[in-house]
XYZ file of N, CA, C and O in Angstrom:
360
model
N 10.703 224.486 -111.767
C 11.814 224.079 -110.912
C 12.656 222.991 -111.587
O 13.861 222.976 -111.451
N 11.972 222.087 -112.314
C 12.700 221.014 -112.984
C 13.651 221.550 -114.047
O 14.740 221.025 -114.227
N 13.240 222.608 -114.752
C 14.091 223.174 -115.798
C 15.345 223.798 -115.198
O 16.432 223.670 -115.760
N 15.203 224.461 -114.072
C 16.358 225.072 -113.414
C 17.320 223.988 -112.939
O 18.534 224.079 -113.149
N 16.775 222.945 -112.317
C 17.607 221.843 -111.834
C 18.308 221.150 -113.001
O 19.490 220.804 -112.909
N 17.584 220.967 -114.097
C 18.149 220.333 -115.283
C 19.301 221.164 -115.839
O 20.359 220.633 -116.164
N 19.123 222.478 -115.923
C 20.182 223.350 -116.436
C 21.393 223.368 -115.508
O 22.533 223.340 -115.975
N 21.167 223.406 -114.205
C 22.280 223.389 -113.253
C 23.058 222.080 -113.338
O 24.292 222.085 -113.330
N 22.321 220.984 -113.419
C 22.971 219.680 -113.505
C 23.747 219.550 -114.815
O 24.896 219.081 -114.818
N 23.144 219.987 -115.919
C 23.822 219.936 -117.214
C 25.084 220.790 -117.203
O 26.135 220.366 -117.681
N 24.986 221.977 -116.620
C 26.146 222.862 -116.545
C 27.253 222.246 -115.696
O 28.428 222.262 -116.084
N 26.891 221.697 -114.553
C 27.889 221.071 -113.679
C 28.573 219.888 -114.335
O 29.802 219.765 -114.284
N 27.779 219.038 -114.974
C 28.355 217.874 -115.648
C 29.224 218.318 -116.819
O 30.301 217.763 -117.047
N 28.779 219.327 -117.568
C 29.563 219.837 -118.695
C 30.901 220.409 -118.247
O 31.935 220.157 -118.873
N 30.877 221.179 -117.167
C 32.125 221.761 -116.661
C 33.096 220.681 -116.188
O 34.281 220.720 -116.509
N 32.575 219.728 -115.432
C 33.437 218.654 -114.928
C 33.971 217.798 -116.078
O 35.157 217.464 -116.123
N 33.088 217.468 -117.004
C 33.508 216.665 -118.159
C 34.489 217.406 -119.040
O 35.464 216.822 -119.530
N 34.241 218.692 -119.247
C 35.141 219.499 -120.056
C 36.521 219.617 -119.433
O 37.536 219.520 -120.125
N 36.561 219.812 -118.129
C 37.844 219.911 -117.432
C 38.621 218.600 -117.538
O 39.814 218.597 -117.877
N 37.936 217.491 -117.274
C 38.592 216.185 -117.344
C 39.052 215.868 -118.769
O 40.172 215.373 -118.975
N 38.222 216.183 -119.751
C 38.578 215.918 -121.147
C 39.760 216.780 -121.587
O 40.642 216.312 -122.315
N 39.789 218.026 -121.135
C 40.905 218.908 -121.482
C 42.220 218.377 -120.937
O 43.227 218.320 -121.645
N 42.196 217.964 -119.677
C 43.421 217.419 -119.075
C 43.848 216.124 -119.776
O 45.039 215.921 -120.031
N 42.889 215.258 -120.089
C 43.208 214.002 -120.777
C 43.747 214.279 -122.182
O 44.712 213.641 -122.624
N 43.139 215.239 -122.874
C 43.595 215.573 -124.224
C 44.995 216.174 -124.198
O 45.834 215.830 -125.036
N 45.260 217.072 -123.241
C 46.598 217.650 -123.125
C 47.641 216.572 -122.852
O 48.732 216.596 -123.420
N 47.291 215.618 -121.994
C 48.211 214.516 -121.693
C 48.450 213.670 -122.939
O 49.593 213.334 -123.263
N 47.381 213.323 -123.654
C 47.506 212.500 -124.867
C 48.306 213.227 -125.942
O 49.136 212.609 -126.629
N 48.090 214.527 -126.084
C 48.834 215.304 -127.080
C 50.315 215.301 -126.744
O 51.157 215.130 -127.615
N 50.624 215.508 -125.468
C 52.031 215.529 -125.030
C 52.691 214.165 -125.271
O 53.831 214.086 -125.718
N 51.960 213.076 -125.004
C 52.501 211.740 -125.213
C 52.707 211.457 -126.702
O 53.693 210.835 -127.083
N 51.777 211.915 -127.544
C 51.850 211.635 -128.976
C 52.879 212.495 -129.702
O 53.566 212.013 -130.606
N 52.996 213.764 -129.302
C 53.879 214.678 -130.039
C 55.158 215.030 -129.289
O 56.107 215.510 -129.893
N 55.141 214.859 -127.982
C 56.292 215.266 -127.184
C 56.326 216.763 -126.924
O 57.302 217.283 -126.403
N 55.252 217.471 -127.309
C 55.184 218.922 -127.139
C 53.936 219.294 -126.350
O 52.982 218.530 -126.280
N 53.960 220.504 -125.790
C 52.774 221.027 -125.114
C 51.722 221.362 -126.169
O 52.050 221.580 -127.334
N 50.465 221.437 -125.736
C 49.405 221.822 -126.664
C 49.588 223.279 -127.083
O 50.063 224.093 -126.287
N 49.239 223.597 -128.307
C 49.336 224.998 -128.748
C 48.409 225.875 -127.914
O 47.252 225.535 -127.702
N 48.905 226.985 -127.437
C 48.116 227.872 -126.586
C 47.513 229.034 -127.366
O 46.601 229.681 -126.910
N 48.023 229.314 -128.557
C 47.540 230.435 -129.337
C 47.458 230.037 -130.803
O 48.310 229.291 -131.303
N 46.458 230.527 -131.488
C 46.328 230.226 -132.911
C 47.379 230.971 -133.736
O 47.589 230.656 -134.898
N 48.033 231.931 -133.122
C 49.059 232.705 -133.812
C 50.467 232.201 -133.523
O 51.442 232.835 -133.907
N 50.573 231.062 -132.864
C 51.868 230.485 -132.530
C 52.514 229.961 -133.805
O 52.055 228.995 -134.401
N 53.579 230.615 -134.245
C 54.229 230.241 -135.502
C 55.266 229.135 -135.315
O 55.839 228.671 -136.297
N 55.499 228.712 -134.089
C 56.466 227.653 -133.845
C 55.906 226.288 -134.220
O 56.658 225.340 -134.407
N 54.599 226.182 -134.321
C 53.965 224.907 -134.643
C 53.631 224.889 -136.137
O 53.213 225.898 -136.711
N 53.839 223.736 -136.758
C 53.569 223.633 -138.191
C 52.068 223.709 -138.461
O 51.245 223.441 -137.583
N 51.731 224.062 -139.680
C 50.331 224.157 -140.073
C 49.651 222.794 -139.935
O 48.515 222.711 -139.466
N 50.353 221.743 -140.284
C 49.788 220.395 -140.184
C 49.430 220.058 -138.733
O 48.331 219.592 -138.455
N 50.347 220.304 -137.810
C 50.076 220.032 -136.398
C 48.959 220.917 -135.862
O 48.127 220.476 -135.072
N 48.928 222.178 -136.297
C 47.880 223.086 -135.843
C 46.506 222.591 -136.300
O 45.539 222.620 -135.531
N 46.417 222.121 -137.532
C 45.146 221.609 -138.040
C 44.746 220.314 -137.353
O 43.574 220.117 -137.017
N 45.700 219.434 -137.120
C 45.407 218.186 -136.406
C 44.921 218.496 -134.998
O 43.951 217.904 -134.512
N 45.584 219.438 -134.348
C 45.160 219.840 -133.004
C 43.748 220.413 -133.028
O 42.916 220.059 -132.192
N 43.467 221.292 -133.977
C 42.152 221.936 -134.054
C 41.047 220.910 -134.284
O 40.010 220.933 -133.601
N 41.249 220.005 -135.211
C 40.220 219.005 -135.527
C 40.029 218.030 -134.372
O 38.897 217.743 -133.970
N 41.111 217.556 -133.808
C 40.982 216.572 -132.726
C 40.414 217.203 -131.452
O 39.584 216.583 -130.774
N 40.799 218.421 -131.133
C 40.245 219.050 -129.931
C 38.770 219.399 -130.124
O 37.974 219.301 -129.183
N 38.366 219.759 -131.344
C 36.954 220.015 -131.623
C 36.137 218.731 -131.498
O 35.012 218.747 -130.978
N 36.693 217.623 -131.955
C 35.990 216.339 -131.845
C 35.815 215.940 -130.387
O 34.739 215.478 -129.981
N 36.841 216.123 -129.584
C 36.747 215.812 -128.154
C 35.706 216.708 -127.491
O 34.873 216.243 -126.706
N 35.725 217.981 -127.826
C 34.767 218.921 -127.250
C 33.329 218.558 -127.611
O 32.440 218.576 -126.753
N 33.092 218.208 -128.855
C 31.743 217.824 -129.277
C 31.303 216.537 -128.579
O 30.143 216.409 -128.167
N 32.212 215.609 -128.437
C 31.892 214.371 -127.736
C 31.537 214.600 -126.282
O 30.566 214.029 -125.769
N 32.282 215.443 -125.621
C 32.001 215.769 -124.221
C 30.647 216.449 -124.092
O 29.873 216.163 -123.171
N 30.331 217.326 -125.024
C 29.045 218.023 -124.986
C 27.885 217.031 -125.101
O 26.932 217.087 -124.321
N 27.959 216.112 -126.041
C 26.893 215.126 -126.218
C 26.778 214.233 -124.989
O 25.679 214.004 -124.464
N 27.902 213.742 -124.515
C 27.877 212.842 -123.361
C 27.387 213.547 -122.095
O 26.651 212.953 -121.300
N 27.768 214.803 -121.903
C 27.327 215.509 -120.701
C 25.832 215.792 -120.744
O 25.153 215.683 -119.726
N 25.309 216.127 -121.907
C 23.867 216.359 -122.011
C 23.085 215.076 -121.766
O 22.085 215.075 -121.050
N 23.541 213.987 -122.339
C 22.863 212.707 -122.110
C 22.991 212.261 -120.660
O 22.051 211.729 -120.082
N 24.154 212.483 -120.080
C 24.347 212.134 -118.673
C 23.460 212.937 -117.754
O 22.899 212.421 -116.785
N 23.309 214.216 -118.051
C 22.450 215.075 -117.235
C 20.996 214.637 -117.347
O 20.276 214.584 -116.346
N 20.550 214.305 -118.553
C 19.168 213.851 -118.733
C 18.925 212.538 -118.002
O 17.884 212.353 -117.364
N 19.885 211.620 -118.079
C 19.747 210.347 -117.373
C 19.719 210.568 -115.865
O 18.932 209.935 -115.151
N 20.545 211.474 -115.382
C 20.563 211.781 -113.948
C 19.249 212.400 -113.498
O 18.729 212.062 -112.430
N 18.702 213.286 -114.310
C 17.418 213.900 -113.960
C 16.305 212.859 -113.927
O 15.438 212.905 -113.053
N 16.327 211.905 -114.854
C 15.325 210.831 -114.826
C 15.442 210.017 -113.547
O 14.445 209.663 -112.927
N 16.670 209.737 -113.130
C 16.873 208.978 -111.890
C 16.402 209.773 -110.683
O 15.775 209.235 -109.777
N 16.722 211.065 -110.666
C 16.312 211.911 -109.544
C 14.793 211.997 -109.478
O 14.199 211.867 -108.407
N 14.166 212.208 -110.621
C 12.705 212.299 -110.660
C 12.074 210.974 -110.261
O 11.067 210.948 -109.554
N 12.668 209.869 -110.685
C 12.149 208.545 -110.336
C 12.281 208.260 -108.852
O 11.401 207.673 -108.243
N 13.374 208.695 -108.247
C 13.586 208.471 -106.816
C 12.700 209.385 -105.980
O 12.333 209.043 -104.857
N 12.332 210.545 -106.533
C 11.526 211.502 -105.780
C 10.055 211.126 -105.765
O 9.301 211.577 -104.894
N 9.633 210.314 -106.716
C 8.209 209.923 -106.758
C 7.897 208.988 -105.608
O 8.666 208.092 -105.263
N 6.745 209.187 -105.031
C 6.274 208.327 -103.949
C 5.610 207.095 -104.581
O 4.719 207.238 -105.420
N 6.048 205.885 -104.225
C 5.465 204.676 -104.832
C 3.967 204.556 -104.618
O 3.272 203.944 -105.396
N 3.414 205.161 -103.568
C 1.986 205.069 -103.308
C 1.171 205.944 -104.267
O -0.022 205.786 -104.395
N 1.845 206.900 -104.958
C 1.148 207.785 -105.887
C 0.966 207.149 -107.246
O 0.247 207.664 -108.076
N 1.623 206.062 -107.525
C 1.566 205.442 -108.849
C 0.312 204.772 -109.086
O -0.625 204.448 -108.866
C-alpha cells in the first residue's frame, strides 16, 4: 500500500510542479526574448541559437522539477508515515 501511495503522491507532485514550472518558464522566456516559446522543433522562424538555448534551458528546468518533486514526495511520505504511527507503539 505504501508503494502505491508513494507513486500517486510522486505523480501528483510531479504534475503540479511540471505545470507550474512550464508556466513560469514560458513567462520568463517571453520576458527575456519578447517572443512566445517555440511550439515545434521544425519552426524555421526561430534562429538556431534561440532554439538551442530554449532546448537546453527547458531541459534544465524539467530535470530540476523532476528532482525536486521526487524529493518532495519522499519527504511528504515520511511525514505521513510519521503522523500515522501511534506514539504508544514506539
